[in-house]
Amino acid sequence: MAAWAKRLAGVRGVLLDISGVLYDSGEGGGTPIDGSVEAVARLKRSQLKVRFCTNESQKSRGELVRLLRRLGFNISEDEVTAPAPAACQILKERGLRPHLLIHDGVRPEFDQIDTSNPNCVVMADAGDDFSYRNMNQAFQLLMELERPVLISLGKGRYYKETSGLMLDVGAYMKALEYACGIEAEVVGKPSPEFFRSALQAMGLEAHQAVMIGDDIVGDVGGAQQCGMRALQVRTGKFRPSDEHHPEVQADGYVDNLAEAVDLLLQHAHE
Amino acid sequence: MAARRALKAVLVDLNGTLHIEDAAVPGAQEALKRLRGTSVMVRFVTNTTKESKQDLLERLRKLEFEISEDEIFTSLTAARSLVEQKQVRPMLLVDDRALPDFKGIQTNDPNAVVIGLAPEHFHYQVLNQAFRLLLDGAPLIAIHKARYYKRKDGLALGPGPFVTALEYATDTPATVVGKPETTFFLEALRSTGCSPEEAVMIGDGNTERQTRRKSALLPTSLARASRRPWITSCSTCCEPLWQRNREQLETRSGWVPHRSAPGSLRADRVLPLFSCALIRKKGIELQPATKPR
């Protein structure tokens, strides 16, 4: 048994990444990762609090949850912390009207937002909608603004789909940053506010929670910076070099969510 | 004391120095003829991602410049050169009009990515393909990293942002081969057999803001508004030379040194500098004329 698992003592709640931990998106919606459906069920039956912390921004929470339930997962919308609602909150607070560089799937999250006469750009994982034309539109708008504001839902480099690795919003965010000479504001992992809001929703302090994710920097590094423990799974976008990351050392490396849950249920109550 | 250095090669920028769009800069044809009368080797250099050497040649010949194809060195030439050196098979994300400059290069089963200004290639599927190649270890060669360019309908994203996107996604830097990268100038000089200390670059200073100072090849701040030609030197040795002789240069030639660009002078006339006594007197010797080139 992994010696490091003792570090899990005292954990009272788990933050679960979705893509790459629960399932891989892709054809027909996606495919659950082996053992993950049962792992979530076991967590729910245990004393541990469970929350899902995702940067998913191609689909609305509703669509995502419906898809996951179809795949057999025990999950509901109010258990999910996602970036679009967090971004909407910020837009309202600051009186920002966004030009949306997004995939249609996530548009329902912005239904309550005034998008007329935009004074900022909000970008998400637009996937195929990251056409040159759409990127250029966003760029031209930013260049015309006196005070250009670019909000990015996450800054991931890539994620895993069933067909292979896919460029994520972070790459396109960097493109616009470079083109306009500005810095984007990131809503979503690894921003500390995002993790804190998930912890708040669980009613836990950082040191009582563990994050389980496939992104060594965004999930694991980000969570640790907030004072949480974090486990790296070897599914999803994981690549062997992640185990020797120059800056981030996970509290533990597990093959998948199922193994993580095994260890948690053994050690969390010690 | 300024060392006497023989001037053996001259790199001449095209757009803005020899011609501006489709019009020759007044006096430039004559100046070039006089240059040919010396033994100095000439290379015409330019950043382009969509004009092949043939296109450039035609345009210049129409403006009555005597130039041969092997005197032209573009950022596309630099990219090809690098591809050949690395012996890779590139995925070419370049304008169709640039493809002739890559004739003979193997491109199927690519293991490298070459990226220029090619908006028609900058959509998600293609960039994702490139990304996957790069993640597998393929090198990324960028013709240049311009942030944007002017189109009729306003500003449009250049290749720079997409190169940056790929660099970030793969955590590996691109090799940029166009001006003002050192690689570009060194490659351009390679075919002349001359070293930077033996060469001079003449340009109009209309270069991207992100000029690198790695090799003191170009002044750091350039008057973008001005289309007047600058004279800069390829080697740090020449810079003190210009500075020391600034006063004399002013009075003798009517040139005005520009404050923001130490080590370079703003010339009101292009290219006559070669025939100017100034060069001979200020420690840069032209070799005695042998055969015109």
PDB file of C-alpha atoms in Angstrom, chain A:
ATOM      1  CA  MET A   1       0.000   0.000   0.000  1.00  0.00           C
ATOM      2  CA  ALA A   2       1.206   3.464  -0.807  1.00  0.00           C
ATOM      3  CA  ALA A   3       3.116   4.957   2.103  1.00  0.00           C
ATOM      4  CA  TRP A   4       1.991   8.436   1.240  1.00  0.00           C
ATOM      5  CA  ALA A   5      -1.624   7.424   1.807  1.00  0.00           C
ATOM      6  CA  LYS A   6      -1.189   8.242   5.488  1.00  0.00           C
ATOM      7  CA  ARG A   7      -1.233  11.855   4.366  1.00  0.00           C
ATOM      8  CA  LEU A   8      -4.918  11.424   3.695  1.00  0.00           C
ATOM      9  CA  ALA A   9      -5.709  11.264   7.408  1.00  0.00           C
ATOM     10  CA  GLY A  10      -8.197  13.902   8.465  1.00  0.00           C
ATOM     11  CA  VAL A  11      -9.704  14.445   5.031  1.00  0.00           C
ATOM     12  CA  ARG A  12     -13.401  15.281   5.371  1.00  0.00           C
ATOM     13  CA  GLY A  13     -14.287  16.198   1.824  1.00  0.00           C
ATOM     14  CA  VAL A  14     -13.283  15.503  -1.763  1.00  0.00           C
ATOM     15  CA  LEU A  15     -13.230  17.853  -4.732  1.00  0.00           C
ATOM     16  CA  LEU A  16     -13.476  15.903  -7.961  1.00  0.00           C
ATOM     17  CA  ASP A  17     -12.381  17.093 -11.347  1.00  0.00           C
ATOM     18  CA  ILE A  18     -14.736  15.802 -14.022  1.00  0.00           C
ATOM     19  CA  SER A  19     -13.029  15.525 -17.408  1.00  0.00           C
ATOM     20  CA  GLY A  20     -10.214  13.001 -17.194  1.00  0.00           C
ATOM     21  CA  VAL A  21     -11.282  11.722 -13.775  1.00  0.00           C
ATOM     22  CA  LEU A  22     -14.907  10.716 -14.192  1.00  0.00           C
ATOM     23  CA  TYR A  23     -15.002  10.409 -17.985  1.00  0.00           C
ATOM     24  CA  ASP A  24     -13.361  11.333 -21.258  1.00  0.00           C
ATOM     25  CA  SER A  25     -15.541  13.465 -23.509  1.00  0.00           C
ATOM     26  CA  GLY A  26     -15.886  12.632 -27.173  1.00  0.00           C
ATOM     27  CA  GLU A  27     -18.050  10.733 -29.583  1.00  0.00           C
ATOM     28  CA  GLY A  28     -21.626  10.196 -28.390  1.00  0.00           C
ATOM     29  CA  GLY A  29     -20.943  12.385 -25.379  1.00  0.00           C
ATOM     30  CA  GLY A  30     -18.058  10.417 -23.998  1.00  0.00           C
ATOM     31  CA  THR A  31     -16.893   7.334 -22.148  1.00  0.00           C
ATOM     32  CA  PRO A  32     -16.711   6.795 -18.377  1.00  0.00           C
ATOM     33  CA  ILE A  33     -13.270   5.991 -17.065  1.00  0.00           C
ATOM     34  CA  ASP A  34     -13.022   2.451 -15.698  1.00  0.00           C
ATOM     35  CA  GLY A  35     -14.176   2.242 -12.113  1.00  0.00           C
ATOM     36  CA  SER A  36     -15.194   5.881 -11.823  1.00  0.00           C
ATOM     37  CA  VAL A  37     -18.962   5.405 -11.667  1.00  0.00           C
ATOM     38  CA  GLU A  38     -18.612   2.961  -8.776  1.00  0.00           C
ATOM     39  CA  ALA A  39     -15.956   5.152  -7.122  1.00  0.00           C
ATOM     40  CA  VAL A  40     -18.318   8.152  -7.018  1.00  0.00           C
ATOM     41  CA  ALA A  41     -21.091   5.954  -5.650  1.00  0.00           C
ATOM     42  CA  ARG A  42     -18.795   4.710  -2.864  1.00  0.00           C
ATOM     43  CA  LEU A  43     -17.784   8.245  -1.983  1.00  0.00           C
ATOM     44  CA  LYS A  44     -21.412   9.283  -1.765  1.00  0.00           C
ATOM     45  CA  ARG A  45     -22.177   6.382   0.574  1.00  0.00           C
ATOM     46  CA  SER A  46     -19.288   7.332   2.855  1.00  0.00           C
ATOM     47  CA  GLN A  47     -19.000  10.090   5.429  1.00  0.00           C
ATOM     48  CA  LEU A  48     -16.954  12.232   3.076  1.00  0.00           C
ATOM     49  CA  LYS A  49     -18.475  15.311   1.498  1.00  0.00           C
ATOM     50  CA  VAL A  50     -18.318  15.336  -2.275  1.00  0.00           C
ATOM     51  CA  ARG A  51     -18.263  18.230  -4.712  1.00  0.00           C
ATOM     52  CA  PHE A  52     -17.405  18.378  -8.396  1.00  0.00           C
ATOM     53  CA  CYS A  53     -14.992  21.103  -9.399  1.00  0.00           C
ATOM     54  CA  THR A  54     -14.701  21.460 -13.144  1.00  0.00           C
ATOM     55  CA  ASN A  55     -13.434  23.897 -15.764  1.00  0.00           C
ATOM     56  CA  GLU A  56     -15.870  22.475 -18.291  1.00  0.00           C
ATOM     57  CA  SER A  57     -16.915  25.389 -20.479  1.00  0.00           C
ATOM     58  CA  GLN A  58     -18.097  23.816 -23.723  1.00  0.00           C
ATOM     59  CA  LYS A  59     -21.352  22.679 -22.151  1.00  0.00           C
ATOM     60  CA  SER A  60     -23.709  24.179 -19.602  1.00  0.00           C
ATOM     61  CA  ARG A  61     -23.869  22.549 -16.157  1.00  0.00           C
ATOM     62  CA  GLY A  62     -27.282  21.183 -17.036  1.00  0.00           C
ATOM     63  CA  GLU A  63     -26.033  19.531 -20.205  1.00  0.00           C
ATOM     64  CA  LEU A  64     -22.949  18.158 -18.476  1.00  0.00           C
ATOM     65  CA  VAL A  65     -24.886  16.664 -15.584  1.00  0.00           C
ATOM     66  CA  ARG A  66     -27.478  15.117 -17.917  1.00  0.00           C
ATOM     67  CA  LEU A  67     -24.658  13.511 -19.902  1.00  0.00           C
ATOM     68  CA  LEU A  68     -22.908  12.166 -16.805  1.00  0.00           C
ATOM     69  CA  ARG A  69     -26.110  10.766 -15.387  1.00  0.00           C
ATOM     70  CA  ARG A  70     -26.710   8.990 -18.689  1.00  0.00           C
ATOM     71  CA  LEU A  71     -23.285   7.417 -18.222  1.00  0.00           C
ATOM     72  CA  GLY A  72     -24.332   6.167 -14.795  1.00  0.00           C
ATOM     73  CA  PHE A  73     -22.892   8.805 -12.454  1.00  0.00           C
ATOM     74  CA  ASN A  74     -24.647   9.927  -9.287  1.00  0.00           C
ATOM     75  CA  ILE A  75     -24.388  13.681  -9.717  1.00  0.00           C
ATOM     76  CA  SER A  76     -26.669  16.710  -9.598  1.00  0.00           C
ATOM     77  CA  GLU A  77     -26.312  20.285 -10.778  1.00  0.00           C
ATOM     78  CA  ASP A  78     -26.086  21.820  -7.338  1.00  0.00           C
ATOM     79  CA  GLU A  79     -23.030  19.712  -6.562  1.00  0.00           C
ATOM     80  CA  VAL A  80     -21.051  21.254  -9.398  1.00  0.00           C
ATOM     81  CA  THR A  81     -18.730  24.277  -9.218  1.00  0.00           C
ATOM     82  CA  ALA A  82     -18.175  25.452 -12.799  1.00  0.00           C
ATOM     83  CA  PRO A  83     -16.629  28.609 -14.272  1.00  0.00           C
ATOM     84  CA  ALA A  84     -19.496  30.065 -16.302  1.00  0.00           C
ATOM     85  CA  PRO A  85     -21.705  30.904 -13.304  1.00  0.00           C
ATOM     86  CA  ALA A  86     -18.675  32.329 -11.524  1.00  0.00           C
ATOM     87  CA  ALA A  87     -17.928  34.493 -14.556  1.00  0.00           C
ATOM     88  CA  CYS A  88     -21.523  35.729 -14.711  1.00  0.00           C
ATOM     89  CA  GLN A  89     -21.262  36.799 -11.102  1.00  0.00           C
ATOM     90  CA  ILE A  90     -18.164  38.834 -11.919  1.00  0.00           C
ATOM     91  CA  LEU A  91     -19.738  40.385 -15.004  1.00  0.00           C
ATOM     92  CA  LYS A  92     -22.739  41.540 -12.983  1.00  0.00           C
ATOM     93  CA  GLU A  93     -20.600  42.929 -10.162  1.00  0.00           C
ATOM     94  CA  ARG A  94     -18.450  44.951 -12.518  1.00  0.00           C
ATOM     95  CA  GLY A  95     -21.068  46.064 -14.999  1.00  0.00           C
ATOM     96  CA  LEU A  96     -19.377  44.219 -17.835  1.00  0.00           C
ATOM     97  CA  ARG A  97     -21.172  43.328 -21.045  1.00  0.00           C
ATOM     98  CA  PRO A  98     -19.326  40.541 -22.819  1.00  0.00           C
ATOM     99  CA  HIS A  99     -18.601  39.616 -26.377  1.00  0.00           C
ATOM    100  CA  LEU A 100     -18.754  35.836 -26.050  1.00  0.00           C
ATOM    101  CA  LEU A 101     -16.098  33.684 -27.695  1.00  0.00           C
ATOM    102  CA  ILE A 102     -17.724  30.410 -26.746  1.00  0.00           C
ATOM    103  CA  HIS A 103     -19.245  27.194 -27.980  1.00  0.00           C
ATOM    104  CA  ASP A 104     -23.024  27.282 -28.328  1.00  0.00           C
ATOM    105  CA  GLY A 105     -23.342  24.493 -25.745  1.00  0.00           C
ATOM    106  CA  VAL A 106     -22.483  26.836 -22.891  1.00  0.00           C
ATOM    107  CA  ARG A 107     -24.552  29.795 -24.107  1.00  0.00           C
ATOM    108  CA  PRO A 108     -27.514  29.014 -21.793  1.00  0.00           C
ATOM    109  CA  GLU A 109     -25.268  29.879 -18.824  1.00  0.00           C
ATOM    110  CA  PHE A 110     -25.161  33.450 -20.131  1.00  0.00           C
ATOM    111  CA  ASP A 111     -28.890  33.873 -20.746  1.00  0.00           C
ATOM    112  CA  GLN A 112     -29.237  36.448 -17.979  1.00  0.00           C
ATOM    113  CA  ILE A 113     -26.294  38.505 -19.187  1.00  0.00           C
ATOM    114  CA  ASP A 114     -26.562  41.673 -21.239  1.00  0.00           C
ATOM    115  CA  THR A 115     -24.379  41.189 -24.302  1.00  0.00           C
ATOM    116  CA  SER A 116     -25.294  44.361 -26.157  1.00  0.00           C
ATOM    117  CA  ASN A 117     -22.617  46.950 -26.850  1.00  0.00           C
ATOM    118  CA  PRO A 118     -19.881  44.729 -25.395  1.00  0.00           C
ATOM    119  CA  ASN A 119     -17.126  46.231 -23.267  1.00  0.00           C
ATOM    120  CA  CYS A 120     -15.154  43.043 -22.662  1.00  0.00           C
ATOM    121  CA  VAL A 121     -14.508  39.602 -24.097  1.00  0.00           C
ATOM    122  CA  VAL A 122     -15.347  36.381 -22.285  1.00  0.00           C
ATOM    123  CA  MET A 123     -13.749  33.304 -23.743  1.00  0.00           C
ATOM    124  CA  ALA A 124     -14.297  29.651 -22.954  1.00  0.00           C
ATOM    125  CA  ASP A 125     -13.380  26.314 -24.505  1.00  0.00           C
ATOM    126  CA  ALA A 126     -14.946  27.059 -27.862  1.00  0.00           C
ATOM    127  CA  GLY A 127     -13.510  24.000 -29.578  1.00  0.00           C
ATOM    128  CA  ASP A 128     -14.313  24.114 -33.288  1.00  0.00           C
ATOM    129  CA  ASP A 129     -15.667  27.605 -32.789  1.00  0.00           C
ATOM    130  CA  PHE A 130     -12.111  28.831 -32.358  1.00  0.00           C
ATOM    131  CA  SER A 131     -12.129  29.701 -36.029  1.00  0.00           C
ATOM    132  CA  TYR A 132      -9.813  32.405 -37.343  1.00  0.00           C
ATOM    133  CA  ARG A 133     -12.843  34.559 -37.978  1.00  0.00           C
ATOM    134  CA  ASN A 134     -14.175  34.288 -34.440  1.00  0.00           C
ATOM    135  CA  MET A 135     -10.751  34.862 -32.926  1.00  0.00           C
ATOM    136  CA  ASN A 136     -10.290  37.891 -35.126  1.00  0.00           C
ATOM    137  CA  GLN A 137     -13.627  39.331 -34.101  1.00  0.00           C
ATOM    138  CA  ALA A 138     -12.682  39.079 -30.443  1.00  0.00           C
ATOM    139  CA  PHE A 139      -9.267  40.558 -31.191  1.00  0.00           C
ATOM    140  CA  GLN A 140     -10.671  43.531 -33.102  1.00  0.00           C
ATOM    141  CA  LEU A 141     -13.086  44.279 -30.286  1.00  0.00           C
ATOM    142  CA  LEU A 142     -10.369  44.197 -27.652  1.00  0.00           C
ATOM    143  CA  MET A 143      -8.187  46.511 -29.725  1.00  0.00           C
ATOM    144  CA  GLU A 144     -11.008  49.025 -29.962  1.00  0.00           C
ATOM    145  CA  LEU A 145     -11.680  49.121 -26.235  1.00  0.00           C
ATOM    146  CA  GLU A 146     -10.039  51.835 -24.238  1.00  0.00           C
ATOM    147  CA  ARG A 147      -9.667  49.456 -21.337  1.00  0.00           C
ATOM    148  CA  PRO A 148      -9.599  45.971 -22.827  1.00  0.00           C
ATOM    149  CA  VAL A 149     -10.810  43.258 -20.453  1.00  0.00           C
ATOM    150  CA  LEU A 150     -10.384  39.613 -21.371  1.00  0.00           C
ATOM    151  CA  ILE A 151     -11.910  37.001 -19.094  1.00  0.00           C
ATOM    152  CA  SER A 152     -10.979  33.389 -19.716  1.00  0.00           C
ATOM    153  CA  LEU A 153     -12.820  30.425 -18.281  1.00  0.00           C
ATOM    154  CA  GLY A 154      -9.785  28.440 -17.262  1.00  0.00           C
ATOM    155  CA  LYS A 155      -6.337  28.484 -18.853  1.00  0.00           C
ATOM    156  CA  GLY A 156      -5.761  24.803 -19.524  1.00  0.00           C
ATOM    157  CA  ARG A 157      -3.275  23.860 -22.224  1.00  0.00           C
ATOM    158  CA  TYR A 158      -5.091  20.769 -23.466  1.00  0.00           C
ATOM    159  CA  TYR A 159      -7.503  18.060 -22.384  1.00  0.00           C
ATOM    160  CA  LYS A 160      -8.221  14.519 -23.391  1.00  0.00           C
ATOM    161  CA  GLU A 161     -11.011  13.407 -25.628  1.00  0.00           C
ATOM    162  CA  THR A 162     -11.589   9.846 -26.735  1.00  0.00           C
ATOM    163  CA  SER A 163      -9.922  10.684 -30.080  1.00  0.00           C
ATOM    164  CA  GLY A 164      -6.827  12.201 -28.481  1.00  0.00           C
ATOM    165  CA  LEU A 165      -5.524  15.402 -26.928  1.00  0.00           C
ATOM    166  CA  MET A 166      -7.240  18.677 -27.762  1.00  0.00           C
ATOM    167  CA  LEU A 167      -6.068  22.274 -27.536  1.00  0.00           C
ATOM    168  CA  ASP A 168      -7.797  23.970 -24.624  1.00  0.00           C
ATOM    169  CA  VAL A 169      -8.915  27.532 -23.927  1.00  0.00           C
ATOM    170  CA  GLY A 170      -5.561  28.482 -22.362  1.00  0.00           C
ATOM    171  CA  ALA A 171      -3.741  28.289 -25.671  1.00  0.00           C
ATOM    172  CA  TYR A 172      -6.226  30.621 -27.327  1.00  0.00           C
ATOM    173  CA  MET A 173      -6.157  32.886 -24.307  1.00  0.00           C
ATOM    174  CA  LYS A 174      -2.402  33.245 -24.738  1.00  0.00           C
ATOM    175  CA  ALA A 175      -2.956  34.012 -28.416  1.00  0.00           C
ATOM    176  CA  LEU A 176      -5.215  36.962 -27.625  1.00  0.00           C
ATOM    177  CA  GLU A 177      -2.981  38.124 -24.785  1.00  0.00           C
ATOM    178  CA  TYR A 178      -0.051  38.218 -27.173  1.00  0.00           C
ATOM    179  CA  ALA A 179      -1.972  39.853 -29.985  1.00  0.00           C
ATOM    180  CA  CYS A 180      -3.366  42.636 -27.815  1.00  0.00           C
ATOM    181  CA  GLY A 181      -0.536  43.014 -25.352  1.00  0.00           C
ATOM    182  CA  ILE A 182      -2.847  42.412 -22.385  1.00  0.00           C
ATOM    183  CA  GLU A 183      -3.265  39.926 -19.563  1.00  0.00           C
ATOM    184  CA  ALA A 184      -6.420  37.876 -19.213  1.00  0.00           C
ATOM    185  CA  GLU A 185      -8.286  37.289 -15.963  1.00  0.00           C
ATOM    186  CA  VAL A 186      -8.818  33.604 -15.307  1.00  0.00           C
ATOM    187  CA  VAL A 187     -12.059  32.349 -13.830  1.00  0.00           C
ATOM    188  CA  GLY A 188     -11.902  28.698 -12.898  1.00  0.00           C
ATOM    189  CA  LYS A 189      -9.092  26.416 -11.794  1.00  0.00           C
ATOM    190  CA  PRO A 190      -6.380  27.210 -10.793  1.00  0.00           C
ATOM    191  CA  SER A 191      -7.625  30.570  -9.505  1.00  0.00           C
ATOM    192  CA  PRO A 192      -7.838  30.485  -5.688  1.00  0.00           C
ATOM    193  CA  GLU A 193     -11.254  32.177  -5.627  1.00  0.00           C
ATOM    194  CA  PHE A 194     -12.647  29.275  -7.592  1.00  0.00           C
ATOM    195  CA  PHE A 195     -11.350  26.638  -5.219  1.00  0.00           C
ATOM    196  CA  ARG A 196     -12.480  28.688  -2.239  1.00  0.00           C
ATOM    197  CA  SER A 197     -16.011  28.946  -3.545  1.00  0.00           C
ATOM    198  CA  ALA A 198     -16.099  25.157  -3.945  1.00  0.00           C
ATOM    199  CA  LEU A 199     -14.820  24.693  -0.383  1.00  0.00           C
ATOM    200  CA  GLN A 200     -17.387  27.159   0.877  1.00  0.00           C
ATOM    201  CA  ALA A 201     -20.154  25.241  -0.851  1.00  0.00           C
ATOM    202  CA  MET A 202     -18.946  22.130   0.976  1.00  0.00           C
ATOM    203  CA  GLY A 203     -18.651  23.965   4.275  1.00  0.00           C
ATOM    204  CA  LEU A 204     -15.037  22.890   4.720  1.00  0.00           C
ATOM    205  CA  GLU A 205     -11.633  24.473   5.255  1.00  0.00           C
ATOM    206  CA  ALA A 206      -8.863  23.862   2.748  1.00  0.00           C
ATOM    207  CA  HIS A 207      -6.873  21.579   5.027  1.00  0.00           C
ATOM    208  CA  GLN A 208      -9.893  19.304   5.382  1.00  0.00           C
ATOM    209  CA  ALA A 209     -10.261  18.695   1.667  1.00  0.00           C
ATOM    210  CA  VAL A 210      -8.433  16.810  -1.056  1.00  0.00           C
ATOM    211  CA  MET A 211      -8.636  17.586  -4.787  1.00  0.00           C
ATOM    212  CA  ILE A 212      -8.451  14.765  -7.306  1.00  0.00           C
ATOM    213  CA  GLY A 213      -7.560  15.791 -10.864  1.00  0.00           C
ATOM    214  CA  ASP A 214      -5.732  14.945 -14.086  1.00  0.00           C
ATOM    215  CA  ASP A 215      -4.106  18.347 -14.649  1.00  0.00           C
ATOM    216  CA  ILE A 216      -0.895  18.526 -12.641  1.00  0.00           C
ATOM    217  CA  VAL A 217      -0.755  22.304 -12.750  1.00  0.00           C
ATOM    218  CA  GLY A 218      -4.404  23.358 -12.943  1.00  0.00           C
ATOM    219  CA  ASP A 219      -5.918  20.808 -10.581  1.00  0.00           C
ATOM    220  CA  VAL A 220      -3.110  19.589  -8.346  1.00  0.00           C
ATOM    221  CA  GLY A 221      -0.869  22.654  -8.209  1.00  0.00           C
ATOM    222  CA  GLY A 222      -3.803  25.026  -7.956  1.00  0.00           C
ATOM    223  CA  ALA A 223      -5.424  23.088  -5.110  1.00  0.00           C
ATOM    224  CA  GLN A 224      -2.177  22.811  -3.150  1.00  0.00           C
ATOM    225  CA  GLN A 225      -1.633  26.538  -3.448  1.00  0.00           C
ATOM    226  CA  CYS A 226      -4.917  27.003  -1.632  1.00  0.00           C
ATOM    227  CA  GLY A 227      -3.826  24.738   1.187  1.00  0.00           C
ATOM    228  CA  MET A 228      -5.542  21.572   0.039  1.00  0.00           C
ATOM    229  CA  ARG A 229      -4.041  18.178  -0.498  1.00  0.00           C
ATOM    230  CA  ALA A 230      -4.208  16.920  -4.061  1.00  0.00           C
ATOM    231  CA  LEU A 231      -3.961  13.614  -5.891  1.00  0.00           C
ATOM    232  CA  GLN A 232      -2.919  13.182  -9.527  1.00  0.00           C
ATOM    233  CA  VAL A 233      -4.688  10.476 -11.543  1.00  0.00           C
ATOM    234  CA  ARG A 234      -2.993   8.693 -14.415  1.00  0.00           C
ATOM    235  CA  THR A 235      -6.075   8.963 -16.622  1.00  0.00           C
ATOM    236  CA  GLY A 236      -7.327  11.779 -18.817  1.00  0.00           C
ATOM    237  CA  LYS A 237      -4.662  14.182 -20.002  1.00  0.00           C
ATOM    238  CA  PHE A 238      -2.004  12.704 -17.718  1.00  0.00           C
ATOM    239  CA  ARG A 239       1.386  12.133 -19.312  1.00  0.00           C
ATOM    240  CA  PRO A 240       4.257  10.258 -17.617  1.00  0.00           C
ATOM    241  CA  SER A 241       6.347  13.416 -17.484  1.00  0.00           C
ATOM    242  CA  ASP A 242       3.717  14.884 -15.130  1.00  0.00           C
ATOM    243  CA  GLU A 243       5.106  12.688 -12.359  1.00  0.00           C
ATOM    244  CA  HIS A 244       8.358  14.620 -12.570  1.00  0.00           C
ATOM    245  CA  HIS A 245       6.950  18.084 -12.943  1.00  0.00           C
ATOM    246  CA  PRO A 246       9.590  20.694 -12.080  1.00  0.00           C
ATOM    247  CA  GLU A 247       7.215  22.756  -9.959  1.00  0.00           C
ATOM    248  CA  VAL A 248       4.425  20.553  -8.701  1.00  0.00           C
ATOM    249  CA  GLN A 249       4.658  17.460  -6.564  1.00  0.00           C
ATOM    250  CA  ALA A 250       1.279  15.830  -5.940  1.00  0.00           C
ATOM    251  CA  ASP A 251       0.501  14.440  -2.498  1.00  0.00           C
ATOM    252  CA  GLY A 252      -0.004  11.141  -4.255  1.00  0.00           C
ATOM    253  CA  TYR A 253      -0.202   9.587  -7.715  1.00  0.00           C
ATOM    254  CA  VAL A 254      -2.939   7.059  -8.371  1.00  0.00           C
ATOM    255  CA  ASP A 255      -3.877   5.065 -11.435  1.00  0.00           C
ATOM    256  CA  ASN A 256      -7.437   6.346 -11.432  1.00  0.00           C
ATOM    257  CA  LEU A 257     -10.279   7.620  -9.296  1.00  0.00           C
ATOM    258  CA  ALA A 258     -11.129   4.098  -8.117  1.00  0.00           C
ATOM    259  CA  GLU A 259      -7.682   3.684  -6.559  1.00  0.00           C
ATOM    260  CA  ALA A 260      -7.897   7.155  -5.015  1.00  0.00           C
ATOM    261  CA  VAL A 261     -11.212   6.296  -3.399  1.00  0.00           C
ATOM    262  CA  ASP A 262      -9.849   2.959  -2.088  1.00  0.00           C
ATOM    263  CA  LEU A 263      -7.073   4.795  -0.313  1.00  0.00           C
ATOM    264  CA  LEU A 264      -9.295   7.587   0.913  1.00  0.00           C
ATOM    265  CA  LEU A 265     -11.809   5.258   2.469  1.00  0.00           C
ATOM    266  CA  GLN A 266      -9.005   3.420   4.196  1.00  0.00           C
ATOM    267  CA  HIS A 267      -7.087   6.372   5.554  1.00  0.00           C
ATOM    268  CA  ALA A 268      -9.327   9.394   5.780  1.00  0.00           C
ATOM    269  CA  HIS A 269     -10.691   8.515   9.187  1.00  0.00           C
ATOM    270  CA  GLU A 270      -7.357   7.793  10.838  1.00  0.00           C
TER     271      GLU A 270
END
